């Protein structure tokens, strides 16, 4: 690290806050420091913020990738105390207070780790090779391309097993992402795919949703879990509760019950883990790759290093494993940390974090959603069309830029009345299926 040069960032004589990661927490923190008497340096490996709750819509051809991303420089333009750099973070030297990146060394006075989460395959390397996750825009586009490519291949297949391997889907994980992907695929199967691929009998397209627990949407109300199950079964999704995937070789899914499913497309929505950076002492990390933090989001063992969002585990009686790895805790932590950093500079007492849980919601296709909302000190539970309208409204409002809100609203309005998404093109990367034993045999 000593031989590397400093990144080209002018030091303006103010204390520097370096934020690693521009997800919900990092972006909120950066915006909230607009009026602070500090220099803010935001570092991210991409030059855009991604609205992850709608990633599955890109994967299922409901939205363009551009609809859910916003360039950092556009979001933060006009913020004179902020500098953005697109770079990969290699490690941090906590003694010299320097972050090593792909563009050089960046000194800091305060370091905030907001790197979010990454896909957790629980050590299954074979699963990591063959499954498709939806943790990035590239993942979502690759999944969409893979689905459409498989249907193109299916038009040339005569063997029933080979045909079903291309048409069938296995989704692992019954949380919001898994439920929403299953619902979206069922909508496409009913309204869209039969128009595009008239030669295929889509009654042969099976959608399996595998959940290790006994309920869907764990963490939401019993009413929401039961209604989500009811909706998915109504849409023809095969929901398999209390089952775990034992192995997947790219073709055969083997469950812990001994059951086997054949698919070329396994979508992994079963778990995430924190994305720590090298250089922080290992005793600060908890199981699941999250940094243990105090009520002020300080990483255990450090006075000037903080973590917010999915990477942070703030333990309490209400949240013994840390807060849910969703957007709201990250946003609220980023907002409070901005205020607390200014309190530190002014040598004022810090304010502890208190999570304002606003509830949760998930959509299961057209006119069907579930919502548990906390409003005016009361818990409100609703399902069906009203919950779906709420879900649409909340997600449009939560998008960062007006342009995104406008385009998403226009796309959803068109899709709702036409029942026909117009984004079914294959462009970019895809997951090529492995050869099956029959395909590997030499021609006679």
XYZ file of C-alpha atoms in Angstrom:
444
model
C 0.000 0.000 0.000
C 2.921 2.331 0.757
C 4.050 2.285 -2.901
C 0.663 3.291 -4.273
C -0.007 6.924 -5.097
C -2.790 9.028 -3.687
C -5.972 9.206 -5.733
C -6.374 12.551 -7.472
C -8.760 14.201 -5.011
C -8.155 17.753 -3.849
C -8.049 18.123 -0.085
C -9.919 21.291 0.879
C -8.703 21.521 4.481
C -11.854 20.066 6.016
C -12.332 16.741 7.746
C -13.024 14.057 5.168
C -15.835 11.508 5.300
C -15.188 8.591 2.947
C -18.294 6.541 2.134
C -17.725 3.145 0.557
C -20.879 2.096 -1.307
C -23.688 4.083 -2.883
C -26.686 1.928 -2.000
C -29.653 3.223 -0.035
C -27.619 3.931 3.115
C -24.524 5.402 1.499
C -26.520 7.618 -0.846
C -28.771 8.916 1.938
C -25.732 9.684 4.086
C -24.014 11.544 1.240
C -27.123 13.657 0.522
C -27.690 14.367 4.217
C -24.155 15.772 4.562
C -24.870 18.456 1.950
C -24.732 21.305 4.472
C -22.073 19.772 6.724
C -18.670 21.406 7.162
C -16.851 18.333 5.817
C -15.534 16.967 2.561
C -17.527 13.936 1.423
C -15.940 11.334 -0.866
C -18.333 8.678 -2.178
C -16.679 5.587 -3.689
C -18.586 2.930 -5.613
C -17.588 0.340 -8.209
C -20.481 1.514 -10.405
C -21.273 5.070 -11.430
C -24.970 4.650 -10.673
C -27.350 3.900 -7.814
C -29.629 0.882 -8.297
C -33.180 0.688 -6.958
C -32.900 -2.953 -5.939
C -36.552 -3.626 -4.967
C -37.462 -3.482 -8.679
C -34.555 -5.583 -9.929
C -36.859 -8.548 -10.493
C -38.944 -6.411 -12.873
C -35.914 -6.052 -15.139
C -35.327 -9.808 -14.908
C -38.906 -10.527 -15.983
C -39.057 -7.949 -18.816
C -41.324 -5.533 -16.971
C -38.874 -2.644 -16.915
C -35.746 -1.454 -18.663
C -32.498 -1.568 -16.685
C -32.275 2.214 -17.164
C -35.600 2.624 -15.347
C -34.163 1.536 -12.006
C -30.719 3.157 -12.075
C -29.648 6.771 -11.578
C -26.127 8.176 -12.099
C -24.509 9.349 -8.862
C -23.224 12.496 -10.538
C -26.771 13.380 -11.596
C -28.286 12.669 -8.165
C -25.600 14.609 -6.307
C -24.984 17.444 -8.760
C -24.810 20.810 -7.118
C -23.440 19.400 -3.848
C -20.179 21.363 -3.559
C -18.713 19.413 -0.631
C -19.008 16.028 -2.385
C -16.657 14.193 -4.720
C -17.610 10.915 -6.402
C -15.085 8.364 -7.611
C -15.853 5.148 -9.444
C -13.387 2.632 -8.037
C -13.030 -0.805 -6.487
C -12.033 -0.760 -2.824
C -9.173 -3.185 -2.166
C -8.669 -2.774 1.580
C -8.420 -0.237 4.379
C -5.444 0.551 6.606
C -6.992 1.580 9.903
C -3.666 2.685 11.397
C -2.796 5.197 8.668
C -6.491 5.909 7.980
C -6.239 5.262 4.273
C -8.519 3.356 1.888
C -6.708 1.531 -0.906
C -8.688 1.579 -4.142
C -8.169 0.729 -7.790
C -7.493 4.427 -8.512
C -5.114 5.077 -5.610
C -5.080 5.776 -1.886
C -7.842 7.853 -0.278
C -7.115 9.185 3.225
C -10.044 9.606 5.602
C -10.931 11.176 8.923
C -14.177 9.213 9.126
C -14.837 6.021 7.179
C -18.356 4.743 6.545
C -18.781 1.229 5.173
C -22.039 0.924 3.242
C -21.144 -1.959 0.957
C -24.493 -3.717 1.329
C -24.918 -7.437 0.834
C -23.977 -10.092 -1.631
C -25.531 -13.424 -2.562
C -25.027 -16.128 0.060
C -24.795 -19.661 -1.349
C -23.844 -21.026 2.081
C -20.583 -22.445 0.770
C -22.155 -24.439 -2.079
C -19.715 -23.835 -4.944
C -21.699 -25.937 -7.402
C -24.805 -23.853 -6.704
C -22.795 -20.651 -7.142
C -21.644 -21.844 -10.585
C -25.031 -22.858 -11.947
C -27.719 -20.783 -10.185
C -28.722 -17.254 -11.187
C -29.103 -14.644 -8.461
C -30.611 -11.172 -8.820
C -28.201 -8.937 -6.913
C -27.134 -6.599 -9.712
C -28.484 -5.080 -12.910
C -26.181 -7.416 -14.835
C -27.726 -10.399 -13.015
C -31.239 -9.231 -13.858
C -30.449 -8.701 -17.545
C -28.671 -12.076 -17.714
C -31.720 -13.796 -16.228
C -34.081 -12.143 -18.719
C -31.801 -13.090 -21.610
C -31.472 -16.659 -20.314
C -35.229 -17.125 -20.033
C -35.870 -15.847 -23.563
C -32.919 -17.771 -25.020
C -34.206 -20.976 -23.491
C -37.570 -20.502 -25.161
C -35.868 -19.905 -28.493
C -34.006 -23.194 -28.017
C -37.208 -24.950 -26.958
C -38.708 -24.336 -30.395
C -36.188 -26.822 -31.822
C -36.517 -29.514 -29.133
C -38.525 -32.695 -29.634
C -37.522 -34.641 -26.527
C -40.034 -34.034 -23.697
C -37.486 -34.019 -20.880
C -35.191 -31.631 -22.720
C -38.155 -29.404 -23.543
C -39.273 -29.266 -19.924
C -35.748 -28.502 -18.742
C -35.907 -25.314 -20.808
C -39.476 -24.356 -19.927
C -39.463 -25.086 -16.187
C -38.182 -22.770 -13.460
C -37.101 -23.425 -9.902
C -36.995 -20.455 -7.526
C -35.229 -21.025 -4.216
C -36.343 -18.764 -1.388
C -39.808 -17.706 -0.281
C -39.014 -14.144 0.739
C -40.219 -11.059 -1.168
C -37.847 -11.572 -4.115
C -38.771 -15.229 -4.595
C -42.486 -14.565 -4.279
C -42.391 -11.603 -6.662
C -40.356 -13.454 -9.293
C -42.737 -16.423 -9.130
C -45.741 -14.144 -9.523
C -44.173 -12.268 -12.442
C -43.274 -15.497 -14.270
C -46.819 -16.786 -13.811
C -48.158 -13.572 -15.360
C -45.813 -13.954 -18.342
C -46.812 -17.592 -18.735
C -50.480 -16.668 -18.903
C -50.515 -13.432 -20.892
C -47.265 -12.947 -22.808
C -45.248 -16.043 -23.681
C -48.093 -17.869 -25.502
C -48.333 -14.927 -27.943
C -44.607 -14.915 -28.675
C -44.049 -18.667 -28.861
C -47.232 -20.048 -30.381
C -45.665 -23.441 -31.122
C -45.031 -24.116 -27.422
C -47.684 -25.504 -25.094
C -47.117 -23.394 -21.996
C -49.171 -25.760 -19.904
C -45.859 -27.613 -19.747
C -44.120 -24.625 -18.144
C -43.818 -25.359 -14.431
C -42.819 -22.793 -11.821
C -41.567 -24.293 -8.558
C -40.998 -22.120 -5.492
C -38.970 -23.861 -2.787
C -38.970 -22.532 0.781
C -37.065 -24.164 3.628
C -39.484 -22.873 6.263
C -43.163 -23.601 6.741
C -44.379 -20.155 5.589
C -43.708 -17.658 2.826
C -42.634 -14.075 3.539
C -41.193 -14.856 6.958
C -41.242 -11.705 9.049
C -44.552 -10.514 7.661
C -47.919 -11.229 9.271
C -49.591 -14.621 9.194
C -52.324 -13.101 7.030
C -49.779 -11.890 4.478
C -47.983 -15.254 4.384
C -51.179 -17.234 3.932
C -52.561 -14.881 1.293
C -49.307 -14.938 -0.675
C -49.455 -18.735 -0.691
C -53.079 -18.638 -1.800
C -52.351 -16.215 -4.631
C -49.367 -18.173 -5.935
C -51.282 -21.437 -5.910
C -54.157 -19.680 -7.699
C -51.663 -18.619 -10.381
C -50.426 -22.175 -10.815
C -47.122 -21.903 -8.958
C -46.008 -25.115 -7.257
C -45.087 -23.908 -3.758
C -42.941 -26.462 -1.938
C -42.671 -25.601 1.759
C -40.296 -27.195 4.303
C -37.903 -28.354 1.618
C -34.280 -27.487 0.970
C -32.212 -27.786 -2.171
C -29.499 -30.340 -1.548
C -27.709 -29.916 -4.883
C -28.018 -28.486 -8.381
C -25.701 -29.439 -11.229
C -27.151 -27.095 -13.826
C -29.815 -29.587 -14.878
C -31.104 -31.664 -11.944
C -32.304 -30.152 -8.667
C -32.155 -32.594 -5.778
C -34.127 -31.765 -2.636
C -33.470 -32.968 0.909
C -36.615 -35.102 0.610
C -35.120 -37.025 -2.315
C -37.405 -35.331 -4.840
C -35.809 -34.292 -8.110
C -36.724 -31.480 -10.501
C -35.327 -30.851 -13.980
C -34.528 -27.279 -15.014
C -31.910 -25.258 -16.850
C -32.893 -22.158 -14.833
C -32.612 -22.115 -11.052
C -33.152 -18.652 -9.577
C -31.466 -18.206 -6.208
C -33.315 -15.910 -3.785
C -32.521 -17.841 -0.620
C -30.119 -15.638 1.246
C -27.664 -12.789 1.392
C -24.574 -12.025 3.432
C -22.755 -8.805 4.194
C -19.990 -7.669 1.858
C -17.105 -6.731 4.186
C -13.842 -5.138 3.079
C -10.342 -6.284 3.957
C -8.436 -4.511 6.704
C -11.091 -4.397 9.421
C -10.167 -6.756 12.239
C -12.026 -10.068 12.011
C -13.408 -9.869 15.556
C -15.589 -6.971 14.406
C -17.414 -9.326 12.013
C -20.379 -11.423 13.023
C -21.844 -14.494 11.377
C -23.262 -13.592 7.992
C -20.486 -11.128 7.153
C -22.001 -8.149 8.980
C -20.027 -5.727 11.144
C -21.157 -5.456 14.733
C -21.986 -1.821 15.445
C -23.151 0.116 18.489
C -26.280 2.265 18.611
C -24.348 5.044 16.845
C -23.320 2.713 13.972
C -19.674 2.644 15.084
C -17.940 -0.585 14.108
C -16.905 -2.555 17.194
C -13.329 -1.678 18.136
C -13.120 1.606 16.213
C -13.935 5.217 17.035
C -14.008 6.699 13.527
C -15.207 3.781 11.380
C -18.927 3.293 10.903
C -21.136 0.806 9.066
C -24.730 1.293 7.918
C -27.360 -0.732 6.101
C -27.100 -4.421 5.268
C -23.438 -4.624 6.280
C -24.229 -3.403 9.819
C -25.498 -5.640 12.633
C -26.858 -3.458 15.430
C -27.911 -5.941 18.082
C -30.794 -5.264 20.445
C -33.531 -7.225 22.248
C -35.926 -6.329 19.413
C -33.386 -7.273 16.743
C -31.014 -9.889 18.202
C -29.490 -10.559 14.752
C -29.542 -6.956 13.591
C -32.105 -4.995 11.623
C -33.772 -6.429 8.500
C -31.586 -6.240 5.395
C -33.974 -3.942 3.520
C -33.918 -0.325 2.394
C -35.547 1.482 5.321
C -32.994 0.671 8.062
C -30.192 1.714 5.692
C -31.881 5.006 4.795
C -32.680 5.856 8.407
C -29.180 4.943 9.599
C -27.612 7.063 6.859
C -29.745 10.047 7.829
C -28.963 9.781 11.550
C -25.253 9.140 10.991
C -25.008 12.356 8.964
C -26.355 14.257 11.966
C -24.110 12.366 14.390
C -20.959 13.041 12.368
C -21.713 16.731 12.633
C -22.289 16.295 16.374
C -18.879 14.627 16.678
C -17.224 17.566 14.925
C -19.041 20.006 17.221
C -18.218 17.807 20.256
C -21.895 17.302 21.062
C -23.568 14.169 22.472
C -24.577 11.570 19.880
C -28.131 10.377 19.281
C -28.742 6.598 19.326
C -30.452 4.907 16.403
C -34.070 3.853 16.783
C -35.573 2.020 13.849
C -38.945 3.329 12.691
C -40.408 0.191 11.148
C -42.828 1.272 8.434
C -43.892 -2.278 7.576
C -43.407 -4.483 4.541
C -45.183 -5.397 1.335
C -44.856 -7.762 -1.622
C -46.654 -8.071 -4.933
C -47.751 -11.365 -6.427
C -48.771 -10.293 -9.893
C -51.445 -8.096 -11.398
C -53.940 -6.755 -8.796
C -52.533 -9.043 -6.098
C -50.274 -7.962 -3.254
C -49.935 -8.159 0.507
C -49.046 -5.280 2.813
C -48.327 -4.917 6.528
C -48.142 -1.184 7.190
C -47.377 0.677 10.407
C -49.173 4.009 10.376
C -50.258 6.409 13.132
C -49.088 3.980 15.786
C -51.214 1.121 14.465
C -50.562 -1.993 12.410
C -52.617 -2.201 9.225
C -52.867 -5.409 7.200
C -54.339 -5.537 3.737
C -54.238 -7.869 0.752
C -55.464 -7.889 -2.811
C -56.084 -4.927 -5.117
C -55.738 -2.190 -2.490
C -52.414 -3.617 -1.307
C -51.271 -3.796 -4.926
C -52.130 -0.104 -5.489
C -50.205 0.759 -2.319
C -47.214 -1.272 -3.520
C -47.215 0.505 -6.900
C -47.505 3.961 -5.309
C -44.790 3.385 -2.695
C -42.298 2.016 -5.214
C -42.829 4.809 -7.725
C -42.444 7.492 -5.049
C -39.312 5.810 -3.637
C -37.432 5.989 -6.953
C -34.607 8.519 -6.763
C -35.164 10.579 -9.916
C -38.315 12.058 -11.444
C -37.294 10.566 -14.796
C -37.373 7.073 -13.281
C -40.753 7.693 -11.689
C -42.201 8.879 -14.978
C -40.859 6.019 -17.089
C -41.773 3.332 -14.554
C -45.301 4.728 -14.241
C -45.658 4.825 -18.036
C -44.358 1.263 -18.441
C -46.571 -0.116 -15.710
C -49.628 1.679 -17.084
C -48.982 0.269 -20.555
C -48.340 -3.241 -19.196
C -51.476 -3.134 -17.050
C -53.886 -2.268 -19.845
C -52.179 -4.171 -22.653
C -51.122 -7.190 -20.542
C -48.102 -7.286 -22.803
C -44.591 -6.205 -21.797
C -42.587 -4.790 -24.685
C -39.089 -5.467 -23.367
C -38.633 -9.050 -24.508
C -35.329 -8.763 -26.314
C -32.101 -10.675 -25.867
C -29.266 -8.187 -25.555
C -26.124 -8.694 -23.514
C -24.946 -11.589 -21.380
C -26.830 -14.775 -20.634
C -26.211 -18.010 -18.753
C -25.447 -20.739 -21.257
C -26.932 -24.096 -20.190
C -24.542 -26.971 -19.594
C -24.752 -29.899 -22.027
C -26.962 -32.717 -20.775
C -25.905 -36.365 -21.003
C -28.043 -36.796 -24.142
C -26.600 -33.671 -25.746
C -23.051 -34.777 -24.938
C -23.376 -38.092 -26.802
C -21.614 -38.118 -30.208
C -23.798 -38.209 -33.275
C -24.336 -41.693 -34.752
